Coordinates of C-alpha atoms and ligand atoms in Angstrom, one line a residue:
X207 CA -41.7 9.6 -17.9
X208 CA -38.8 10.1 -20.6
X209 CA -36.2 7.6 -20.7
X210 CA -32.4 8.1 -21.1
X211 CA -29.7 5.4 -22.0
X212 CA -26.4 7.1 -21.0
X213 CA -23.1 5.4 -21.9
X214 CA -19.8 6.8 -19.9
X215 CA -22.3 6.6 -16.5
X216 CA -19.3 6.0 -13.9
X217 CA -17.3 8.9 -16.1
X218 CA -17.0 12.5 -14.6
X219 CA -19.8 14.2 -17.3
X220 CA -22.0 11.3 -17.4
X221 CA -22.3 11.3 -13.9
X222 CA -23.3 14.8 -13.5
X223 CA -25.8 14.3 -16.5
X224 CA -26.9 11.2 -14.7
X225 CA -27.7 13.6 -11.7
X226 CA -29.3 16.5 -13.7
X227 CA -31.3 13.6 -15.7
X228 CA -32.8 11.9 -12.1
X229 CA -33.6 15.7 -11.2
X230 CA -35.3 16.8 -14.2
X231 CA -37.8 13.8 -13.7
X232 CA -36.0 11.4 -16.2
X233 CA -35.9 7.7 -15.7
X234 CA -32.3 6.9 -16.4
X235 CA -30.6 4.0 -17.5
X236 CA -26.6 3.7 -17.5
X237 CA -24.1 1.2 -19.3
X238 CA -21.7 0.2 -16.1
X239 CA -19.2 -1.8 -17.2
X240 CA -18.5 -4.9 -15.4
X241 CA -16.2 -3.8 -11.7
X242 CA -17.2 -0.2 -12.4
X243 CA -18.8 1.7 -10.0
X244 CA -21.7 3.8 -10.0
X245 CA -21.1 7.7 -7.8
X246 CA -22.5 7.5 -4.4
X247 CA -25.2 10.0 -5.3
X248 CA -26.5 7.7 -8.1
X249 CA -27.1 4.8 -5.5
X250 CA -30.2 4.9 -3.6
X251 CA -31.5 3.2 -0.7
X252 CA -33.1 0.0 -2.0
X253 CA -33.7 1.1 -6.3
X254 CA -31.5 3.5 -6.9
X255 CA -32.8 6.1 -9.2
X256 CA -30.4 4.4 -12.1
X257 CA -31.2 1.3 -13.7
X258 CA -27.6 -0.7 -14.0
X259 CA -27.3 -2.9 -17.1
X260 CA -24.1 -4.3 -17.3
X261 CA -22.3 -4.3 -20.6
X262 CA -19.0 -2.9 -22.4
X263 CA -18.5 -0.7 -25.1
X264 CA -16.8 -3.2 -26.8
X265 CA -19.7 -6.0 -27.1
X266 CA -22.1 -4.9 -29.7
X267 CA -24.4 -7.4 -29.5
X268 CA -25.1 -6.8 -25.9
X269 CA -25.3 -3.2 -26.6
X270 CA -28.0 -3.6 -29.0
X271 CA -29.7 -5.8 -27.0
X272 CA -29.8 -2.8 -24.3
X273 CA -30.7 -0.4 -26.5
X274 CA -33.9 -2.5 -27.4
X275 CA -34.9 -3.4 -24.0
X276 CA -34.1 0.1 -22.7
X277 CA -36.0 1.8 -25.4
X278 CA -35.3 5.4 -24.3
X279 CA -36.3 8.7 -26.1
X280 CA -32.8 10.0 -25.9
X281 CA -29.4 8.4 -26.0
X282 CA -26.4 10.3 -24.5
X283 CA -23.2 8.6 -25.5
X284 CA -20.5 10.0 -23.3
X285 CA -18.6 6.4 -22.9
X286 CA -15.4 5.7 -24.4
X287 CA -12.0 6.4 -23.5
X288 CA -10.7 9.8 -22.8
X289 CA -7.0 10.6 -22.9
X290 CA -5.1 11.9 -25.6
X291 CA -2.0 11.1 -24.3
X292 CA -3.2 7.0 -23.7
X293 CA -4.2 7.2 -27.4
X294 CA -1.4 6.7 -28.7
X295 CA 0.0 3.7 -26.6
X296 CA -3.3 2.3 -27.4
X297 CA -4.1 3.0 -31.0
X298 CA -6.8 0.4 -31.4
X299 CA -8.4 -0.1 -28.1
X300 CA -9.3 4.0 -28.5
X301 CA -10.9 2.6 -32.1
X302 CA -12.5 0.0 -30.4
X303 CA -14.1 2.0 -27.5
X304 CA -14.2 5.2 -29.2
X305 CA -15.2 5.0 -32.4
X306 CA -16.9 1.5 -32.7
X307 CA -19.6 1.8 -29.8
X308 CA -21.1 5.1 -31.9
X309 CA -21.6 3.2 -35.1
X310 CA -23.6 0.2 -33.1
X311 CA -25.6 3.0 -31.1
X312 CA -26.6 5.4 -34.1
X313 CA -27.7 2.2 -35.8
X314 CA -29.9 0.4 -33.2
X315 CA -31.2 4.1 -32.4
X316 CA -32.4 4.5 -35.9
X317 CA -33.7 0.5 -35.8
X318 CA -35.4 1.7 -32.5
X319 CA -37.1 5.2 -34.5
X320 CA -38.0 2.8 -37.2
X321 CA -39.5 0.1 -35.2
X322 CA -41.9 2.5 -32.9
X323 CA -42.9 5.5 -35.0
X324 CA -41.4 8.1 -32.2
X325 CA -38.5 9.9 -32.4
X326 CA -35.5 8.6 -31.1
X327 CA -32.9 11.5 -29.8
X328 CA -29.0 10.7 -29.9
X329 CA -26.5 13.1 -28.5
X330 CA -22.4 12.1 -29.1
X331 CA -19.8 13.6 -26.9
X332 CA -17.6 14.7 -29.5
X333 CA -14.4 16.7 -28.7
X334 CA -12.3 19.7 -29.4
X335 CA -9.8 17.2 -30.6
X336 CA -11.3 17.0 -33.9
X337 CA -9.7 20.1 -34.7
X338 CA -6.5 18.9 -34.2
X339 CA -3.9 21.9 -34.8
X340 CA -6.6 24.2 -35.8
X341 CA -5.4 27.3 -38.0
X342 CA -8.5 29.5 -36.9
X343 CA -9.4 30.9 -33.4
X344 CA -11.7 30.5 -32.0
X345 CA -13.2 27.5 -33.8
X346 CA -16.8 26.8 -34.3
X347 CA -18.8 24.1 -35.9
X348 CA -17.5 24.8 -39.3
X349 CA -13.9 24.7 -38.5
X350 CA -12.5 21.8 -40.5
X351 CA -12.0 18.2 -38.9
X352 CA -8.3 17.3 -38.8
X353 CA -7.6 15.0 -35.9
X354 CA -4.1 14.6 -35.1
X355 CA -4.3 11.8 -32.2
X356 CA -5.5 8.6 -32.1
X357 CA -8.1 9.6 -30.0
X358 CA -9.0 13.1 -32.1
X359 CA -9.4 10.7 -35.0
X360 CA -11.5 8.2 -32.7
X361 CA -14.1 11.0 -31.8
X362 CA -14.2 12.3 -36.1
X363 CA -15.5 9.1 -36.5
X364 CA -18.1 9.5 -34.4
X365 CA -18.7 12.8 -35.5
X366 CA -19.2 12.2 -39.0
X367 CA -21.6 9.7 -38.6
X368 CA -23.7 11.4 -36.2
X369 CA -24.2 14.2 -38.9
X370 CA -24.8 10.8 -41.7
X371 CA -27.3 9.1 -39.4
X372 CA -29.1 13.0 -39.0
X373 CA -29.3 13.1 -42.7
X374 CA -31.0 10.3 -42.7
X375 CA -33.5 11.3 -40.3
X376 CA -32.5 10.3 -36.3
X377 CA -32.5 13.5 -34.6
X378 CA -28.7 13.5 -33.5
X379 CA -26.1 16.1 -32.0
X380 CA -22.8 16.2 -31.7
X381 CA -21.2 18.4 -28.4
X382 CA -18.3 19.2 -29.4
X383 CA -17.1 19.3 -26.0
X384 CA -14.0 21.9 -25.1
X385 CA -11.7 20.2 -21.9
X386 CA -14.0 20.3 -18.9
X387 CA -12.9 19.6 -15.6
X388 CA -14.2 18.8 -11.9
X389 CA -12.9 17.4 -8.5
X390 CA -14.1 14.4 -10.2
X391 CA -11.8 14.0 -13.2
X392 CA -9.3 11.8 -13.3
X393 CA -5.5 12.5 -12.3
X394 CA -4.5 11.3 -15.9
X395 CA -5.7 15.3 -17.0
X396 CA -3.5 17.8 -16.1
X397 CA -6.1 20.0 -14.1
X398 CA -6.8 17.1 -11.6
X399 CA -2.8 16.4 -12.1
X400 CA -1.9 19.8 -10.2
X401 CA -4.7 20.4 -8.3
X402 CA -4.6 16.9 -6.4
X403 CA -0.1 17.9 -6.8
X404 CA -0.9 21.3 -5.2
X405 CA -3.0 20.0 -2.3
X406 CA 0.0 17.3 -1.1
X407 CA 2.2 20.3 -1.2
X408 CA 0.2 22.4 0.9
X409 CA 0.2 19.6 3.2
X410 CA 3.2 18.8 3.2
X411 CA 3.0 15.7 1.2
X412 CA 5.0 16.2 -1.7
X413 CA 7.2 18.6 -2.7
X414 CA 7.1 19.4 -6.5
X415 CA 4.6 18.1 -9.7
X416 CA 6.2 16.9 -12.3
X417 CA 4.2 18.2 -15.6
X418 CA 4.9 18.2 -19.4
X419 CA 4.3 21.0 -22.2
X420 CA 3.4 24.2 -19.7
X421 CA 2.8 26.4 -22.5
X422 CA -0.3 24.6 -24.1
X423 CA -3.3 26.4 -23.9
X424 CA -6.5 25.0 -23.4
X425 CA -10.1 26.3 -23.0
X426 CA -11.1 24.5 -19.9
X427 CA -15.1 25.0 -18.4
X428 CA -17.0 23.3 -15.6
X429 CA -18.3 19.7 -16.5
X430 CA -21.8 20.1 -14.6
X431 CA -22.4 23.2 -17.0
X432 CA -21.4 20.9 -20.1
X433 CA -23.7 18.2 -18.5
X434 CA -26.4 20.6 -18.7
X435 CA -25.3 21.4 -22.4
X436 CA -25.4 17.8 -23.4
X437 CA -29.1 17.3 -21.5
X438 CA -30.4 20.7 -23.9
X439 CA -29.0 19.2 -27.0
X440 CA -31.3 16.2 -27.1
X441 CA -33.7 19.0 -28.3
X442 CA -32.1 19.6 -31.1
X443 CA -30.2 17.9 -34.5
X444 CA -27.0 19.9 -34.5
X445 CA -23.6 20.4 -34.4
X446 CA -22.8 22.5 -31.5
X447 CA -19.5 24.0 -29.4
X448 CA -19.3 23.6 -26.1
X449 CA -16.8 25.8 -24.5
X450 CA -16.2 29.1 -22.3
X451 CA -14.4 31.3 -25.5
X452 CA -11.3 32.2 -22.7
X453 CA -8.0 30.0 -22.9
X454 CA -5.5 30.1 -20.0
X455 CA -2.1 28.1 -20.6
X456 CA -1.0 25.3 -18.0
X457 CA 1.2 27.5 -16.1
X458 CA -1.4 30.0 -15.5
X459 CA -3.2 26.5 -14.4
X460 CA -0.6 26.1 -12.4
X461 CA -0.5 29.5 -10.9
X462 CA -3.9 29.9 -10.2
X463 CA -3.9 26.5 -8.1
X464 CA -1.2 27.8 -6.1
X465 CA -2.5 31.1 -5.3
X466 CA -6.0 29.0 -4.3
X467 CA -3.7 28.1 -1.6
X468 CA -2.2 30.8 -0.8
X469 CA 1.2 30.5 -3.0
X470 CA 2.1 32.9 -5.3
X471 CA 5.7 31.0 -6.5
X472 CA 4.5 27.9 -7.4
X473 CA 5.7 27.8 -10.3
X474 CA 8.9 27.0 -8.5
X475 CA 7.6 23.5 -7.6
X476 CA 7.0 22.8 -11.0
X477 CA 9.6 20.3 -12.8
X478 CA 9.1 19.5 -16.3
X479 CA 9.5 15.9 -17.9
X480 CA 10.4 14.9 -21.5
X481 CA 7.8 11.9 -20.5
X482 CA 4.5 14.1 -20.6
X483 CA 5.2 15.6 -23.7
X484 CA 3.1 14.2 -26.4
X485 CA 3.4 13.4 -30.2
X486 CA 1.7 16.4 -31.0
X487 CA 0.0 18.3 -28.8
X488 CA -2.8 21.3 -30.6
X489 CA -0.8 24.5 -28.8
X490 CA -4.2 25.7 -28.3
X491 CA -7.9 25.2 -27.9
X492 CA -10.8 27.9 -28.1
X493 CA -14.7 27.4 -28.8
X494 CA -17.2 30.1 -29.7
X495 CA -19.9 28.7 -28.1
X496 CA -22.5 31.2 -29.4
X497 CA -24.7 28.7 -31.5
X498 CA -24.8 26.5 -28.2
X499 CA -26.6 29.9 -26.9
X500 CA -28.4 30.8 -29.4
X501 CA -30.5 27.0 -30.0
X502 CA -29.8 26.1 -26.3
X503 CA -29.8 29.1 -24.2
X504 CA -27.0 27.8 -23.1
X505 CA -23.0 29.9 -21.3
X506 CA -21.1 28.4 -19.1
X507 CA -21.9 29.5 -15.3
X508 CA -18.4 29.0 -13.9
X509 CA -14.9 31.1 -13.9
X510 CA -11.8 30.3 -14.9
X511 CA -10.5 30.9 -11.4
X512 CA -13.2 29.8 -9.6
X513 CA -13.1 26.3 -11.3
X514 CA -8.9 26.4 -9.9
X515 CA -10.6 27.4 -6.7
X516 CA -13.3 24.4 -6.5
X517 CA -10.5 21.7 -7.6
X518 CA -8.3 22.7 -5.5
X519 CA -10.6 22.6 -2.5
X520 CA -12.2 19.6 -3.0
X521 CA -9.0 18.0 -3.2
X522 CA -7.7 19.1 0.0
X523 CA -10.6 17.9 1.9
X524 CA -10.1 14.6 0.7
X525 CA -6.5 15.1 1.7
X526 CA -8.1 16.2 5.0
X527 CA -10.6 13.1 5.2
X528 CA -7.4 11.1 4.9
X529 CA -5.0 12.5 7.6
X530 CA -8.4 12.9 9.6
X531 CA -8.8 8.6 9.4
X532 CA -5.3 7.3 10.1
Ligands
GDP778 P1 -6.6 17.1 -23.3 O1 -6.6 18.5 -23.8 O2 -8.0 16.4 -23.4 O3 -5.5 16.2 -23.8 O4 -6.5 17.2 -21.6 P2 -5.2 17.0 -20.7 O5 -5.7 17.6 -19.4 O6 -4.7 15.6 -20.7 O7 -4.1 18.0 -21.4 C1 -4.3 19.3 -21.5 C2 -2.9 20.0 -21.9 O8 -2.0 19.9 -20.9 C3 -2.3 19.2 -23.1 O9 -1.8 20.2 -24.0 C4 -1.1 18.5 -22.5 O10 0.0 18.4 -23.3 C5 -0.8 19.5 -21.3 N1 0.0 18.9 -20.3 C6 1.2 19.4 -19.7 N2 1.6 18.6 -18.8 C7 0.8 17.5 -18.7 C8 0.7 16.4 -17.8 O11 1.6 16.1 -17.0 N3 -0.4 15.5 -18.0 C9 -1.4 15.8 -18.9 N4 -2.4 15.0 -19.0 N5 -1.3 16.9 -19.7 C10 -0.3 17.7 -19.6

């Protein structure tokens, strides 16, 4: 039975790999960090099908220490965190958990390869944001890394050495993973923001969403299908995009969502707020995933509109759950 070490576990895409892992036959081990919870569907009855070892990021030694226990034929390294827009009111902690955590993993994965004579296989979850403010579109694996966030600069890191530890013989990849959302991503991303903002309104809730720069345009895919992207990747020792190749703006985000609910003004319950504006913010984001297709086999299985649709929905029936228990 292959075994997986996957960092970012309690994380929207590491859960779903977590899932597809268990599925495919895998025997999967996750980093949880100490108070974090594993998904419901990743607890069992008794054993759940993950193996919890408690650790952080941050703590080398102890990651080391898992990785040699663990000793898994693929590492997916997913963890870290994840907003842009936190990046820059913490700088170092997005070096720290971003950036650092790669540089222990690649090199006790390469000890590990050394040490047993097998191959070791190491997939990063690196980012769009690498680009930064690209001047081509739509970018592919050759577009030139120019970070221009804390956490963009974070993830280059990461990036570059994947391809340095490749060179030296660890079969690694680096996703470079276009924005991919689910009813399980976090309200600090502006999908979850409106969807979640669109389902109160429905209900009567709330009133209006308060949002930042409307006209940014970002290619945004379903995180189970990048999940399954990631899993592929441990095949190969590439650099690869992982997107949809169609951008939509946040106000067509916006409209969309609404219309999911049967509003076709909602752009009227939109307020905008100097606070979510960022820094810099790339105006726009757009992958050419064809390599992903050509070594993986790999396109996106989900639309634009039927991503709005899923969000929207699965935050209403928590809404619903809600209203239904008090
Ligand atoms: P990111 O692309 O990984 O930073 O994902 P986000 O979902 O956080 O942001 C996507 C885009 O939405 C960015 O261009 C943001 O500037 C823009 N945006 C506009 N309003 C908001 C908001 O209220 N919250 C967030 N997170 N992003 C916003």
């Amino acid at each position: 039975m292959a075994r997986a070490l996957v960092t970012g576990i309690t994380g929207q895409t590491g859960s779903y790999l977590a899932e597809l892992l268990v599925a495919r036959g895998w025997q999967v081990h996750g980093l949880v960090r100490a108070g974090d919870e594993l998904p419901d569907s990743l607890i069992g009855a008794g054993d759940g099908p993950v193996v919890e070892h408690i650790g952080d990021l941050v703590d080398a030694p102890r990651l080391d220490e898992i990785l040699r226990d663990v000793a898994p034929d693929a590492v997916f390294h997913l963890g870290g965190l994840t907003s842009v827009a936190e990046s820059w009111e913490r700088p170092v902690d997005f070096a720290l958990t971003t950036a650092m955590p790669t540089a222990t993993l690649l090199a006790a994965s390469a000890a590990l390869q050394e040490a047993r004579g097998e191959r070791v296989a190491f997939v990063h979850a690196s980012s769009a944001e690498i680009f930064g403010v690209p001047q081509t579109s739509p970018q592919t694996e050759s577009t030139p890394i120019a970070p221009v966030s804390p956490y963009g600069a974070a993830k280059a890191y990461g990036h570059m050495l994947v391809r340095a530890y490749r060179r030296s013989g660890l079969t690694a990849s680096n996703c470079i993973l276009y924005n991919h959302e689910s009813p399980r991503r976090p309200t600090t991303f502006v999908t979850r923001k409106i969807t979640r903002g669109v389902a109160r309104i429905a209900r009567g809730l709330e009133s209006k969403i308060v949002l930042g720069n409307l006209d940014a345009r970002r290619d945004w895919g379903w995180a189970p299908d990048y999940a399954e992207a990631i899993l592929r990747a441990s095949t190969v020792a590439d650099d690869l995009v992982i997107a949809t190749g169609v951008e939509h703006s946040v106000r067509d985000f916006v409209t969309a969502a609404f219309r999911a609910v049967g509003i076709d003004d909602g752009l009227a319950f939109v307020e905008q707020d100097e606070r979510f504006m960022r820094p810099s913010d790339a105006p726009e984001l757009l992958g050419d995933a064809r390599r992903a297709h050509e070594l993986l086999g790999w396109s996106p299985s989900v639309t634009f509109d039927e991503l709005v649709r899923r969000m929207v929905e699965a935050d209403l029936a928590v809404i619903d759950g809600e209203m239904a228990e008090s």
